[in-house]
Amino acid sequence: MIDRLRRRLLTACAAGVALAQARFALPQQAPKRLRLAATRQALVGTGNPDTDVWSYNGTVPGPELRFRQGERLRVEVQNSLPVETTVHWHGLRLPNAMDGVPGVTQPPIAAKGGRFTYEFDLPDAGTYWYHPHLGNPEQVSRGLYGALIVEEREPPAADRDVVWVLSDWELDREARLDEEFANPMAASHDGRIGNTVTVNGAVPESFAVRAGERIRLRLVNASSARIYGLAFEGHAPALIAFDGQPVAPHPAARVVLGPGMRADLMLDCTAQPGSRHRVVDGFYRRNAYELLKLQYRDEAPLRRSFPPVPALGMNPVARPELANAVRQRIVFGGGAMGAMPRQAEHKGMFWTVNGKPVAEHAHEVLMNLKLGSSYVLELVNETSWYHPIHLHGHVFRILPGDRWGDTVLLEPKSRAEIAFVADNPGDWMLHCHILEHQATGMMALVRVG
Ligand code: C2O
Ligand code: CU
């Protein structure tokens, strides 16, 4: 364990500067339990009241669970909330029974004392996360989410490995959470976009760095609806993985993350001691804001030149055979300014998949896939809105490039193709990860078997 958690040092670089010192808190040992309860947290910080939240083990985000590739995860969940729940392990290729979808893969974990143990192997390294999977966005919007990190067997050298769990909240002046989680106006437009953004459960002002350090920065978008477009002023972080899956390292001028999506960056701190640099979220152009400042300490630089950013090894994901793949088309429709389902028949449902809104408990199978076959799904977005479309239990390739992931962000009036081998038997969700859209029709079930 100690060995696993030991800070991994950069190998001596060209300038021959001494190696990094272990000056930051080590990641916590992975807890074996997650206990859900209502708690309070200082989201907004100094001088503001605490906010009532729901949390895992008393904090938002929940504990950072860290494992190493090839290990077996075992987590006992105990639910002390007044509502039922489940835990979904987003992005992982796991057995269907461990996927945490109530009524599909397991009965919900009962309110006030229900328990369930999740146990499965971790074949893929990467940045993942966990959250409840009930149709209503309430549980995630109250703070139930956490990062799940699967470290590579040979992680790339970095002075620090840091996770930023991004989320947003709709708060009033007393820092009380707006409890209208199913507002039809939000659900039929771009979802509930909160007025307060937090990083790791608090409104951040600055993030302290040292000149010359290399930080592996893992970003997780745990917001129910907000899309982020982050730019690191004065820096050129290298994108090394997206949705947990390695990419050829390349500088990312802007990192765009839809709900549910993750990015791994190597952030080389190349600026001067004592300097400050903004990290700006400009996804919604008219509402760009400063997320936080990178604040350089006054210490002398740790090193003056950086070795090249190494590429991560691919995960053992089967490559789909594109030539023989079965092609299917899935059309996402509805929403404001679109062909919404008739409210007389489908009250409160605003979105459709292949023409039909799917209610949370419908569990109708949209497509049957043959175990072991390759598929290309053409995802067509006929709506005027963004949709991060997520498939459970599989990792897909986004065509025509060679980027892999579990969520693809569809722009308004656009289409995308994803290809994968249907090699994981079971009933898997395919849905929009804007949770207000998912709850109002934009989801489906795909059966592999
Ligand atoms: Cu992040 Cu269906 O979930
Ligand atoms: Cu959507």
Short mmCIF file of C-alpha atoms in Angstrom, two decimals, residues 333-342 350-352 382:
data_model
loop_
_atom_site.label_atom_id
_atom_site.label_comp_id
_atom_site.label_asym_id
_atom_site.label_seq_id
_atom_site.Cartn_x
_atom_site.Cartn_y
_atom_site.Cartn_z
CA GLY A 333 -35.26 14.49 -30.46
CA GLY A 334 -37.47 16.87 -28.55
CA GLY A 335 -36.65 19.72 -26.20
CA ALA A 336 -37.59 23.36 -26.41
CA MET A 337 -37.67 24.61 -29.99
CA GLY A 338 -38.00 21.01 -31.15
CA ALA A 339 -40.49 18.19 -31.59
CA MET A 340 -41.46 17.64 -27.97
CA PRO A 341 -43.58 14.62 -27.07
CA ARG A 342 -47.29 15.43 -26.84
CA PHE A 350 -39.57 16.50 -23.12
CA TRP A 351 -37.09 14.33 -25.00
CA THR A 352 -37.25 11.31 -27.25
CA GLU A 382 -32.04 16.60 -33.98
#
